[in-house]
mmCIF file of C-alpha atoms in Angstrom:
data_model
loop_
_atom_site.group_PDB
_atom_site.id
_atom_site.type_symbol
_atom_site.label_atom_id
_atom_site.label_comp_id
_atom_site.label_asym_id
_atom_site.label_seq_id
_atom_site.Cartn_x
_atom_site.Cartn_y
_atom_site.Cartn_z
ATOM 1 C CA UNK A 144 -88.841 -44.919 -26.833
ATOM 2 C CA UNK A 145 -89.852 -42.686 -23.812
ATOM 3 C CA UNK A 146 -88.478 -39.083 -23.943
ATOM 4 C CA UNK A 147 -84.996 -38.150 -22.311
ATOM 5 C CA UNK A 148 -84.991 -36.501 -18.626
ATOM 6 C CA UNK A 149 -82.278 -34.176 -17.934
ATOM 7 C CA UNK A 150 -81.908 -32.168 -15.304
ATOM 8 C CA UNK A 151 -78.958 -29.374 -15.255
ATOM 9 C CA UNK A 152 -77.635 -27.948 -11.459
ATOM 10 C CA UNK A 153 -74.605 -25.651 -11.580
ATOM 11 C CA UNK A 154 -71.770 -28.057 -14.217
ATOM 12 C CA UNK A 155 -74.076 -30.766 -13.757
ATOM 13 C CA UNK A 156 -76.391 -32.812 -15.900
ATOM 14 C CA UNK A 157 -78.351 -35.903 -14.707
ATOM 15 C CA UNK A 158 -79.777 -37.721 -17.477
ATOM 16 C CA UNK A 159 -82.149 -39.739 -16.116
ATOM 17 C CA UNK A 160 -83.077 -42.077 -19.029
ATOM 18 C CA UNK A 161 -79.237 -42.812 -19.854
ATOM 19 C CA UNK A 162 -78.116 -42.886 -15.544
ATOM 20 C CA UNK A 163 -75.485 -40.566 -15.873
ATOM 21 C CA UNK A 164 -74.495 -37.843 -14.198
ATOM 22 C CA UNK A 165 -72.136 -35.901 -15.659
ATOM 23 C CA UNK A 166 -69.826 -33.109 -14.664
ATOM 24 C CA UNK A 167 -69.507 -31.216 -17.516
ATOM 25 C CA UNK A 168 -68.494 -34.179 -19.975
ATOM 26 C CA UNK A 169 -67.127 -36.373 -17.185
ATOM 27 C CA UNK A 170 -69.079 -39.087 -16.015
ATOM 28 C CA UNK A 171 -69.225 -39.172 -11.805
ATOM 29 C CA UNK A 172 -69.442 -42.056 -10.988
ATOM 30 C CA UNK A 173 -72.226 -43.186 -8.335
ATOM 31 C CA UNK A 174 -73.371 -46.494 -6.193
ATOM 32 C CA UNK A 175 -76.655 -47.118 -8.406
ATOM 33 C CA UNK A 176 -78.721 -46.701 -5.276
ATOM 34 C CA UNK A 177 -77.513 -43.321 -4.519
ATOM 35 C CA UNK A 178 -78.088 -42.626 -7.967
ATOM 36 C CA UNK A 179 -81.902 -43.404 -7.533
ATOM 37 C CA UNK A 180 -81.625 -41.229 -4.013
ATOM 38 C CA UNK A 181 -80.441 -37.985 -6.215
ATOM 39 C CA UNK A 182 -82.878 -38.857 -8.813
ATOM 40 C CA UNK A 183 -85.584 -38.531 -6.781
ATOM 41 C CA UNK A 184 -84.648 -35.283 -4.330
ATOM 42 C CA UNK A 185 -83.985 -33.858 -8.149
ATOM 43 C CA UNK A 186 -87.235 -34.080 -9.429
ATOM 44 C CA UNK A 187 -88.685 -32.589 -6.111
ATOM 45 C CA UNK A 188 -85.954 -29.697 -5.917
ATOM 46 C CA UNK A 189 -87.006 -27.356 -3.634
ATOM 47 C CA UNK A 190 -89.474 -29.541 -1.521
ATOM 48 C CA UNK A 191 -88.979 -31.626 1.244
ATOM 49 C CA UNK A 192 -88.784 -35.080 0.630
ATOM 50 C CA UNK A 193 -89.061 -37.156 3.648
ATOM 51 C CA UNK A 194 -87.354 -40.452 4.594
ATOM 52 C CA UNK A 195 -90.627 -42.186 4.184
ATOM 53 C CA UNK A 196 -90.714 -41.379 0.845
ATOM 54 C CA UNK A 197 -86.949 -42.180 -0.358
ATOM 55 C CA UNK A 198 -87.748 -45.316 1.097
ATOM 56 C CA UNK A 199 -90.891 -46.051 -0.701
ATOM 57 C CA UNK A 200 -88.892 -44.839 -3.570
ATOM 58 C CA UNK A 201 -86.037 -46.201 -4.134
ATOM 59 C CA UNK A 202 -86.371 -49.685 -1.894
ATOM 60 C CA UNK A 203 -90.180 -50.291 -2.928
ATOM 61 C CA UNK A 204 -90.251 -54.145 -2.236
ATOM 62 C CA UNK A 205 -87.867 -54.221 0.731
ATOM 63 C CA UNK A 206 -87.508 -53.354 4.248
ATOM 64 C CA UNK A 207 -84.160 -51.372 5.027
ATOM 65 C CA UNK A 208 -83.241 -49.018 7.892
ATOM 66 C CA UNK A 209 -83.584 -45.271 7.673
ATOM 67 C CA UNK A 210 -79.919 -45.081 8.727
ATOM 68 C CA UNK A 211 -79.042 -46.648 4.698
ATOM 69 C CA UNK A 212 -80.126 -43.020 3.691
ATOM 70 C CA UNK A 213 -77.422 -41.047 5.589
ATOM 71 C CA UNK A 214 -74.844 -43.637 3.922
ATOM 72 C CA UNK A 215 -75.811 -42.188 0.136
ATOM 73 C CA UNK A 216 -76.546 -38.906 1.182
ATOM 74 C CA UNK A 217 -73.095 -38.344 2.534
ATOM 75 C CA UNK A 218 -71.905 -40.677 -0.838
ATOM 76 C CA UNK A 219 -73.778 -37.888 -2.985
ATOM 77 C CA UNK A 220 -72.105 -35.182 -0.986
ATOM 78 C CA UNK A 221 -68.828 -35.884 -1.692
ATOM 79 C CA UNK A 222 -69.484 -36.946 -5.540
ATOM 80 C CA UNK A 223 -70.953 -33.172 -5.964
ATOM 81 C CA UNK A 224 -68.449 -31.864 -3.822
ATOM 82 C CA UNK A 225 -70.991 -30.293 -1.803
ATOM 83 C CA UNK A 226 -68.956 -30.019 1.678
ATOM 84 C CA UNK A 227 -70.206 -26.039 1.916
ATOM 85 C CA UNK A 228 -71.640 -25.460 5.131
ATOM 86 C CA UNK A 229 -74.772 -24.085 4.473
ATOM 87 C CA UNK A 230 -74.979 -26.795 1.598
ATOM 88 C CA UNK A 231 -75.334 -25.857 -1.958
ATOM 89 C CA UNK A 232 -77.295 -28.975 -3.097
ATOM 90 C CA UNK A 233 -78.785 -31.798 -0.554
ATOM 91 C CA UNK A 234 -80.280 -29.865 2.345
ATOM 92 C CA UNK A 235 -80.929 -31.877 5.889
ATOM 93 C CA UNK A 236 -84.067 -31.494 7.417
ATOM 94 C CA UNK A 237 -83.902 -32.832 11.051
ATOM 95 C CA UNK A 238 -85.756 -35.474 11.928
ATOM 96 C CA UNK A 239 -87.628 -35.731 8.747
ATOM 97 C CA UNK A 240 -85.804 -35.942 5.328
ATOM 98 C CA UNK A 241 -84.209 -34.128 2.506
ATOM 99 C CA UNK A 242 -84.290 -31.441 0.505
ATOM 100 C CA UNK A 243 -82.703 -30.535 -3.604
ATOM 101 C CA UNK A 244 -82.506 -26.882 -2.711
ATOM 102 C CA UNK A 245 -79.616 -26.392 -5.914
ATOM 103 C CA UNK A 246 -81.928 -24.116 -9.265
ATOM 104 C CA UNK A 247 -82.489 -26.756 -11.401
ATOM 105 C CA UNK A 248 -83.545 -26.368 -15.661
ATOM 106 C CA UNK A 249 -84.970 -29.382 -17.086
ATOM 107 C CA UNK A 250 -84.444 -30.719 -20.492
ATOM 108 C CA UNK A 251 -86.708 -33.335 -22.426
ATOM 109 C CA UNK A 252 -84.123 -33.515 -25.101
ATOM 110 C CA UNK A 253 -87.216 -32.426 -27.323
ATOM 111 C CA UNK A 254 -87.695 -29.569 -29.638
ATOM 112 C CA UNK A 255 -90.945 -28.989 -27.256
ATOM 113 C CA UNK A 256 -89.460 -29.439 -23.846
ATOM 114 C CA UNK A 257 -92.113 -30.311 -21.051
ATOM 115 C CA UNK A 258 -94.966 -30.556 -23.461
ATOM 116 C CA UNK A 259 -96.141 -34.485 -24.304
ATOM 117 C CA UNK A 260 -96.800 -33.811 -27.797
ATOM 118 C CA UNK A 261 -96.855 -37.508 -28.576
ATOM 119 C CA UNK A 262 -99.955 -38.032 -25.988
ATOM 120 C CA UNK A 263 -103.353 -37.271 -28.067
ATOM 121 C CA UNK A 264 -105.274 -35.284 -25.798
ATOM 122 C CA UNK A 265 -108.507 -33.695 -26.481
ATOM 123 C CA UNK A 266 -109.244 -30.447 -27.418
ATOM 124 C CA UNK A 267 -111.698 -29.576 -24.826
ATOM 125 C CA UNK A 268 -109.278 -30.505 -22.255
ATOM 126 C CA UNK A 269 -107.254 -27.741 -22.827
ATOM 127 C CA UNK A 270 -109.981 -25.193 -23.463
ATOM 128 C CA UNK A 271 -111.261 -26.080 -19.624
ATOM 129 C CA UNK A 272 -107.493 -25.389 -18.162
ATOM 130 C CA UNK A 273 -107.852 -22.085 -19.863
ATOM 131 C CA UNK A 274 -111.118 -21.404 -18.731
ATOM 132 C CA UNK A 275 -109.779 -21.957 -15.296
ATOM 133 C CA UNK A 276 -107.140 -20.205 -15.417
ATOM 134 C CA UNK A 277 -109.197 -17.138 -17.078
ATOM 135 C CA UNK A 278 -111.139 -17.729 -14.249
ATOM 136 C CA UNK A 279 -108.409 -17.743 -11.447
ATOM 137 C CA UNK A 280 -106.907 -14.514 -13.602
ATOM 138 C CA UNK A 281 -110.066 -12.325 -13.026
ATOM 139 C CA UNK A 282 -109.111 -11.634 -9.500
ATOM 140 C CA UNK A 283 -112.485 -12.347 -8.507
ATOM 141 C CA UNK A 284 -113.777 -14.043 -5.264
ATOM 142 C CA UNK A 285 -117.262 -15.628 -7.087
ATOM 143 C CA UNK A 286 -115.345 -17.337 -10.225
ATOM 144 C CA UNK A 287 -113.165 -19.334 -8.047
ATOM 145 C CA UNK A 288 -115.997 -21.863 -7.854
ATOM 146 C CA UNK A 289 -116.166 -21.810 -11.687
ATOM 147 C CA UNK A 290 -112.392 -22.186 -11.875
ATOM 148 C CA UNK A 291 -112.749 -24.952 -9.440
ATOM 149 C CA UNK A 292 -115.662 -26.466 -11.666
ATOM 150 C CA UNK A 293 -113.293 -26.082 -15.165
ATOM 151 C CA UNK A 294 -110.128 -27.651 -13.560
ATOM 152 C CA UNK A 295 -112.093 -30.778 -12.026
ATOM 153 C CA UNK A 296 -114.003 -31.681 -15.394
ATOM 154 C CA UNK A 297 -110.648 -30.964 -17.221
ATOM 155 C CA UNK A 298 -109.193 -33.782 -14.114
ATOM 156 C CA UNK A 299 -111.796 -35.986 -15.344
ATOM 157 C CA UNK A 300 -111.367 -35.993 -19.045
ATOM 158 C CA UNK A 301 -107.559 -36.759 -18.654
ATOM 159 C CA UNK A 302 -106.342 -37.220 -14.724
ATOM 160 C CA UNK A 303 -102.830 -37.921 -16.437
ATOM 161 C CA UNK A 304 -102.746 -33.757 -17.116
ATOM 162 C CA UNK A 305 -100.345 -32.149 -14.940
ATOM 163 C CA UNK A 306 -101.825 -28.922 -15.840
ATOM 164 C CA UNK A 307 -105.163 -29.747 -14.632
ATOM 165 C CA UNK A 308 -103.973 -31.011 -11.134
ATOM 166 C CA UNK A 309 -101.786 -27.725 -10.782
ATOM 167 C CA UNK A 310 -104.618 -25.275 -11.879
ATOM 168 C CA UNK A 311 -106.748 -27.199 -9.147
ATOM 169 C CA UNK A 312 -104.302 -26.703 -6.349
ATOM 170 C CA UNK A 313 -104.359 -23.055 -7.114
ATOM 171 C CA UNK A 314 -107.685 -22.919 -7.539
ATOM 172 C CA UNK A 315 -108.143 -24.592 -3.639
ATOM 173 C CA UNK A 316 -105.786 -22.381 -2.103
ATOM 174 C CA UNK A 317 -107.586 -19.029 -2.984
ATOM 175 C CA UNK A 318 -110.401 -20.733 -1.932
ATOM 176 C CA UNK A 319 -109.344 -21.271 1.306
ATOM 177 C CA UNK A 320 -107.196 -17.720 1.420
ATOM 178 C CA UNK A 321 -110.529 -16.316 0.821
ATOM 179 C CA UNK A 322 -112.791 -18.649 2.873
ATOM 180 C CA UNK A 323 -114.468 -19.665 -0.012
ATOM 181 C CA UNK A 324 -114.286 -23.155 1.332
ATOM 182 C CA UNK A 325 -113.522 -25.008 4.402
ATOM 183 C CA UNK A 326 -110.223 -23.618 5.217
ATOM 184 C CA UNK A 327 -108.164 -27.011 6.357
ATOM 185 C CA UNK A 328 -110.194 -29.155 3.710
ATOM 186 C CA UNK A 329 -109.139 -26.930 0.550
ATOM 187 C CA UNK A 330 -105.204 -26.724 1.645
ATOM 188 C CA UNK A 331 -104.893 -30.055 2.415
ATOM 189 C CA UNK A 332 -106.560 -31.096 -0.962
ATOM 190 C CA UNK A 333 -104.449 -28.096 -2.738
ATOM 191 C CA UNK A 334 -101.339 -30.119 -1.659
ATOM 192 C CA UNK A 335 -102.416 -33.360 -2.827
ATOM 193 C CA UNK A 336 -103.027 -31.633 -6.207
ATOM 194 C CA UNK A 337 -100.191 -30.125 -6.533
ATOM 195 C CA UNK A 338 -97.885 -32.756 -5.561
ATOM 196 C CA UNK A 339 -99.825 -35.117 -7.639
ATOM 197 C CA UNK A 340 -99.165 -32.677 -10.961
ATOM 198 C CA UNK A 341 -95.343 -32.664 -10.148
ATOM 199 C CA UNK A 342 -94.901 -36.331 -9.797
ATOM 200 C CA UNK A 343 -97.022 -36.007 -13.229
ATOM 201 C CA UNK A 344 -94.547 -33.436 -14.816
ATOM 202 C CA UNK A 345 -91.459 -32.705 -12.660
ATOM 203 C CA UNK A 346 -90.465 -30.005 -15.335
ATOM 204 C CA UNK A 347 -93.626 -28.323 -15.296
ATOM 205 C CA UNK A 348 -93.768 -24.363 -14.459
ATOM 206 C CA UNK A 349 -97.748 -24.883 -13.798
ATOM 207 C CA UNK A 350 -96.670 -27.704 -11.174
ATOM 208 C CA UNK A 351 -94.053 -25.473 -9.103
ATOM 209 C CA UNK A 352 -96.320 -22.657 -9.565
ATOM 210 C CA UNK A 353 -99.119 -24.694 -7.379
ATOM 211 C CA UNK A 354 -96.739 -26.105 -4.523
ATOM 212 C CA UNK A 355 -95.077 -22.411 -4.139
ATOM 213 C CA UNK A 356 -98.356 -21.468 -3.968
ATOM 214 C CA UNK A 357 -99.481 -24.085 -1.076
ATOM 215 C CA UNK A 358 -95.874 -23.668 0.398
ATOM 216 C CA UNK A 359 -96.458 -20.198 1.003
ATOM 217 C CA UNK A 360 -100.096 -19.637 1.955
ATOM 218 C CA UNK A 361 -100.389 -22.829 3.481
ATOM 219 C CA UNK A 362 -97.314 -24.027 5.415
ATOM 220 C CA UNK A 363 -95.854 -20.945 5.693
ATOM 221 C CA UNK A 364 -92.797 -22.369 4.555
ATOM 222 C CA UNK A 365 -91.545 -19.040 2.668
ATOM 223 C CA UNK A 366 -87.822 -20.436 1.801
ATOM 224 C CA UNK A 367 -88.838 -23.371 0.149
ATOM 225 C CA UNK A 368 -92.375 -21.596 -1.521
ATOM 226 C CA UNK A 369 -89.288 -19.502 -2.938
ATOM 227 C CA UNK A 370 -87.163 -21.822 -3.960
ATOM 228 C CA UNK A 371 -90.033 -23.700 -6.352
ATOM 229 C CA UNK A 372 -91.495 -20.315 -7.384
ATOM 230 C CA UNK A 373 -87.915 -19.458 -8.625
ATOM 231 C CA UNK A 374 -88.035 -22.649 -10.294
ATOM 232 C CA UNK A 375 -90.699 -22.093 -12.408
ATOM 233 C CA UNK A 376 -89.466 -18.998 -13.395
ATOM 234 C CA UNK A 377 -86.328 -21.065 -14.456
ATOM 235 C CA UNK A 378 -88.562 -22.808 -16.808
ATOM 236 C CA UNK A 379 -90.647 -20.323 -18.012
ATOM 237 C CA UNK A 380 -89.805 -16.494 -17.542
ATOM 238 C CA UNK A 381 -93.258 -15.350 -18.492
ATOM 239 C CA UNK A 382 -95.480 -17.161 -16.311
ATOM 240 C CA UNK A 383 -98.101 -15.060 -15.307
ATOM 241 C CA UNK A 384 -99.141 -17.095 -12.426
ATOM 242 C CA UNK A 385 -95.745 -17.675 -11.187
ATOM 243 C CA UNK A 386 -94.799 -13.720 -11.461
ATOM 244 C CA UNK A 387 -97.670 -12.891 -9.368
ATOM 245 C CA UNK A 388 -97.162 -15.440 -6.981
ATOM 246 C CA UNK A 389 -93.691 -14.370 -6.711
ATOM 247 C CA UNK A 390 -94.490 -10.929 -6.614
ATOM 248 C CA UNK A 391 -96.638 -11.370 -3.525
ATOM 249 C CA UNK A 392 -93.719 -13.022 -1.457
ATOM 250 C CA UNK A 393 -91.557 -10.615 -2.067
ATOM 251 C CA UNK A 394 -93.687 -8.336 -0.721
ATOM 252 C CA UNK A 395 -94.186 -11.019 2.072
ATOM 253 C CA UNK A 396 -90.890 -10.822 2.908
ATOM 254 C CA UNK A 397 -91.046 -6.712 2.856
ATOM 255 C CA UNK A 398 -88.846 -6.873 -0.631
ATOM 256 C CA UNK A 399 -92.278 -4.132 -1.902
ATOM 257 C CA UNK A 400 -89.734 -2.879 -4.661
ATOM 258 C CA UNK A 401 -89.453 -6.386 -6.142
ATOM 259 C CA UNK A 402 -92.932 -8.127 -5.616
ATOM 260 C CA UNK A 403 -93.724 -4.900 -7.779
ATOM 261 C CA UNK A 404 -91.350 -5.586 -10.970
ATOM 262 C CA UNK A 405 -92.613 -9.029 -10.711
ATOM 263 C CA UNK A 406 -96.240 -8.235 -11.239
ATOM 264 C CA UNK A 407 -95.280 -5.425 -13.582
ATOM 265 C CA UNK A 408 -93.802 -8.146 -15.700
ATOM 266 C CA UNK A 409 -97.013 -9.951 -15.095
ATOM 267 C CA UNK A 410 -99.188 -7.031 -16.855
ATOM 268 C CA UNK A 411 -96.887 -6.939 -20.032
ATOM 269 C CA UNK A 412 -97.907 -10.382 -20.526
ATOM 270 C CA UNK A 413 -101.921 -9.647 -19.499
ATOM 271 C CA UNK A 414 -102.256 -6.078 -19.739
ATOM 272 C CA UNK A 415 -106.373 -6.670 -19.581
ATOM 273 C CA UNK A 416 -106.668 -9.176 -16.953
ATOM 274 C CA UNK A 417 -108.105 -7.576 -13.741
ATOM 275 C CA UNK A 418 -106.737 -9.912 -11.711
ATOM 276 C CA UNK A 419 -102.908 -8.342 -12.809
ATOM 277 C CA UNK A 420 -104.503 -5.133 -12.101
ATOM 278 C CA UNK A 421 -105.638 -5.671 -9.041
ATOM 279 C CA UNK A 422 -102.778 -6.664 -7.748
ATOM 280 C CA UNK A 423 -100.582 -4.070 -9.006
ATOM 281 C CA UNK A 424 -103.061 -2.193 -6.683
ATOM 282 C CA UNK A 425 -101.862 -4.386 -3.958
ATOM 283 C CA UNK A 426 -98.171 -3.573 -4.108
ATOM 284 C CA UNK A 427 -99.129 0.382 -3.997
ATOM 285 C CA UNK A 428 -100.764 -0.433 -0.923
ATOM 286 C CA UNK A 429 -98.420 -1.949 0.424
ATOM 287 C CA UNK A 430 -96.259 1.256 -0.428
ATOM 288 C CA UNK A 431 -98.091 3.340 0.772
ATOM 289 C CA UNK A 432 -98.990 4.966 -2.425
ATOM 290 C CA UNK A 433 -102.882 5.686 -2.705
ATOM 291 C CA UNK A 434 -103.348 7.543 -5.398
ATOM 292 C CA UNK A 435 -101.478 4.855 -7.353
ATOM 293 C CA UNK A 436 -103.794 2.871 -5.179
ATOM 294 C CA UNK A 437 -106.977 4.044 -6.732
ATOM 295 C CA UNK A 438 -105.366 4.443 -9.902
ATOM 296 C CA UNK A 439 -105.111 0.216 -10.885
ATOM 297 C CA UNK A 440 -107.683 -0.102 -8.932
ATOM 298 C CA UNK A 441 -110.446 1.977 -10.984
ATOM 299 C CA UNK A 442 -109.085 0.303 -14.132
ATOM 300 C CA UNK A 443 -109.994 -3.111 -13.175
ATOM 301 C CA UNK A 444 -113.412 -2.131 -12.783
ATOM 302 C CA UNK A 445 -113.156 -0.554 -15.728
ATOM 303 C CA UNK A 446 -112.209 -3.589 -17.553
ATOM 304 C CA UNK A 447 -114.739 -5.888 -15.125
ATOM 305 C CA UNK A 448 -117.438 -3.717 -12.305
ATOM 306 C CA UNK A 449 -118.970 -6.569 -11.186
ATOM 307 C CA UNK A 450 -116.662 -9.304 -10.820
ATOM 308 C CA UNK A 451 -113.098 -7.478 -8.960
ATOM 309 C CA UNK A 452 -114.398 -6.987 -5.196
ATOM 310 C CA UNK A 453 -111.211 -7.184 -4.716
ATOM 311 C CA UNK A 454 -110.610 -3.884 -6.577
ATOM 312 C CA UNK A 455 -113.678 -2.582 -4.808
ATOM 313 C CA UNK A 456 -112.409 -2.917 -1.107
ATOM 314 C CA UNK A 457 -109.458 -0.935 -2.370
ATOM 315 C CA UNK A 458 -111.032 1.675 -3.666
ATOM 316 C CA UNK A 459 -113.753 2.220 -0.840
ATOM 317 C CA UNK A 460 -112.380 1.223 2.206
ATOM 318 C CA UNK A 461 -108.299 1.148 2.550
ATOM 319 C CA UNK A 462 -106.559 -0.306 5.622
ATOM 320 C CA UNK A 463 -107.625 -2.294 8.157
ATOM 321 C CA UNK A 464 -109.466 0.342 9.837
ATOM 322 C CA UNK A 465 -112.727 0.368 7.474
ATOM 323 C CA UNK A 466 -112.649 3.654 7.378
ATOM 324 C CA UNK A 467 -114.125 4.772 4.189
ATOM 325 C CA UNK A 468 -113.030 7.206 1.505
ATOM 326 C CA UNK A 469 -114.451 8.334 -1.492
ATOM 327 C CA UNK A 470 -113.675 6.908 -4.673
ATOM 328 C CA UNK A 471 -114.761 8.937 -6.824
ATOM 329 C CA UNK A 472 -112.202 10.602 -9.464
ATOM 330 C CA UNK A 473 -110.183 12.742 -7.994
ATOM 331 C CA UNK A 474 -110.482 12.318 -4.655
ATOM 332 C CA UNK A 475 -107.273 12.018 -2.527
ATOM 333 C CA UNK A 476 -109.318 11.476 0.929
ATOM 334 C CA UNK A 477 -106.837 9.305 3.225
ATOM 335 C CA UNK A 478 -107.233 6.982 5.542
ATOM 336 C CA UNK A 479 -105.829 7.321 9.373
ATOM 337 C CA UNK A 480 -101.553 6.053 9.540
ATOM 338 C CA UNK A 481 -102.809 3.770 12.178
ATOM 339 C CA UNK A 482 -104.980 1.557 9.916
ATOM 340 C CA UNK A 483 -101.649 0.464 7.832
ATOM 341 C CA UNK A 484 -99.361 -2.255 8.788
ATOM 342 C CA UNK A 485 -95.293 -1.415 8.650
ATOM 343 C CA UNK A 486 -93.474 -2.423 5.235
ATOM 344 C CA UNK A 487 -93.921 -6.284 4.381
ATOM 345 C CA UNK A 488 -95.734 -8.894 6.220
ATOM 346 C CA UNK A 489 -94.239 -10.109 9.418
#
């Protein structure tokens, strides 16, 4: 018998397996295909899910009208009482589709939640997801090929790992952030990836960790990069991937205090990884603080000298400017006011 599929929002519970959704222990009652509509914008919460795709979904051997959609939309609306203007659950995108935008916490109804301990899978599969993740972790621009390399072969031992396609779509976007690759190519592929691993996994912290992460350096869609970012969190509080993602919007969004704590909470959880390090590094920057600067940034090269460029650039040539300062202990040589950009990204 296939696992159980809940997913809790605010009082409610949607039990996929059993099509219920309950109201604390009342059953609401819905038309079965608006039922399938909520099913589906559920197990994308926080993305955009466009008409095209509820169709395909929930009328996959028939032709209907778009129009059907706004009749169990507003159905679903008044079942979860969401009449709130801005909504609290179903979000309308104009013009193109939907959007769960409610926190959601999934339950397998398992003692492992999210973990599909009853697939045999083998044991190099998961040792090349770490690799690539160690990889992605070092901060460094020349492993992201080898990450790249680890998360493919991983792909091709099992392409039913959500893992796999989520460590890929990460892997793609730095590439592209960095120009490692062709910059369209990558993000384009990224999203594929990562949409592919949801779809896998819905309740899968690696999975929302990859589309935040295209969301946000890709579409530029910061809300919803925030909203599935959030959600991973939800599902696992010490992600290390999803606390530095998170901690770089913030500081996208000029919230420097917060994108901080998040990566701080990141370095409890890898205290050795120069990657963490290097972006604690970051978020001084970004404050101004260059002592603090050089500080996180001498002890990832501590840790790694040849692989955290990254760390490097910080240490030798801070701001935009490329004015050069000496990074040598002790120095507190500073670069001009003009070569920073105000608080946050904008």
């Amino acid at each position: 018998m296939a696992g159980r599929e809940v997913f809790h929002f605010d009082e409610f519970a949607l039990d996929v397996r059993e099509r219920r959704l309950l109201r604390g222990t009342e059953t609401v009652r819905l038309q079965p295909k608006a039922y399938d509509v909520l099913v589906v914008l559920v197990r994308q919460s926080g993305r955009l899910v466009t008409k095209g795709e509820l169709l395909a979904h929930v009328w996959p051997e028939s032709f209907v009208e778009e129009g059907i959609l706004n009749v169990h939309v507003a159905a679903l609306r008044k079942a979860l009482g969401d009449d709130t203007r801005p909504p609290a659950y179903i979000e309308t995108v104009v013009r193109s589709g939907y959007r769960f935008i409610a926190a959601v916490r999934f339950d397998s109804g398992d003692e492992k939640p999210f973990a599909p301990s009853a697939v045999a899978r083998p044991v190099e599969l998961y040792e090349l997801v770490g690799r690539g993740r160690s990889h992605l972790l070092s901060g460094s621009y020349f492993e992201l090929p080898a990450a790249v390399d680890a998360f493919r072969s991983a792909i091709e031992i099992d392409p039913t790992y959500a893992p796999a396609h989520a460590g890929l779509a990460r892997s793609l976007c730095m590439q592209a952030a960095f120009r490692a690759a062709p910059h369209q190519e990558a993000f384009i592929e990224a999203r594929a990836s990562a949409l592919r691993a949801l779809a896998m996994e819905s309740g899968s912290a690696d999975a929302q960790v990859a589309l935040g992460t295209v969301l946000f350096l890709s579409e530029w869609d910061w809300a919803a990069a925030e909203r599935s970012l959030q959600r991973a969190l939800q599902i696992n509080p010490d992600h290390t991937e999803a606390l530095l993602q998170y901690g770089s919007l913030q500081e996208a969004l000029g919230r420097l205090d917060d994108g901080l704590r998040c990566k701080q909470q990141a370095l409890a959880r890898d205290p050795r990884s120069p990657g963490v390090l290097v972006q604690i590094a970051i978020s001084y920057w970004h404050q101004r603080k260059y002592d603090e600067t050089q500080v996180w940034a001498r002890r990832a090269l501590e840790i790694d000298p040849r692989m955290c460029w990254r760390a490097n650039s910080l240490r030798t040539s801070i701001g935009g400017s490329g004015t050069l300062i000496d990074s040598r202990p002790g120095s507190s040589a500073r670069p001009s006011r003009g070569a920073f950009p105000k608080r946050g990204w904008r």
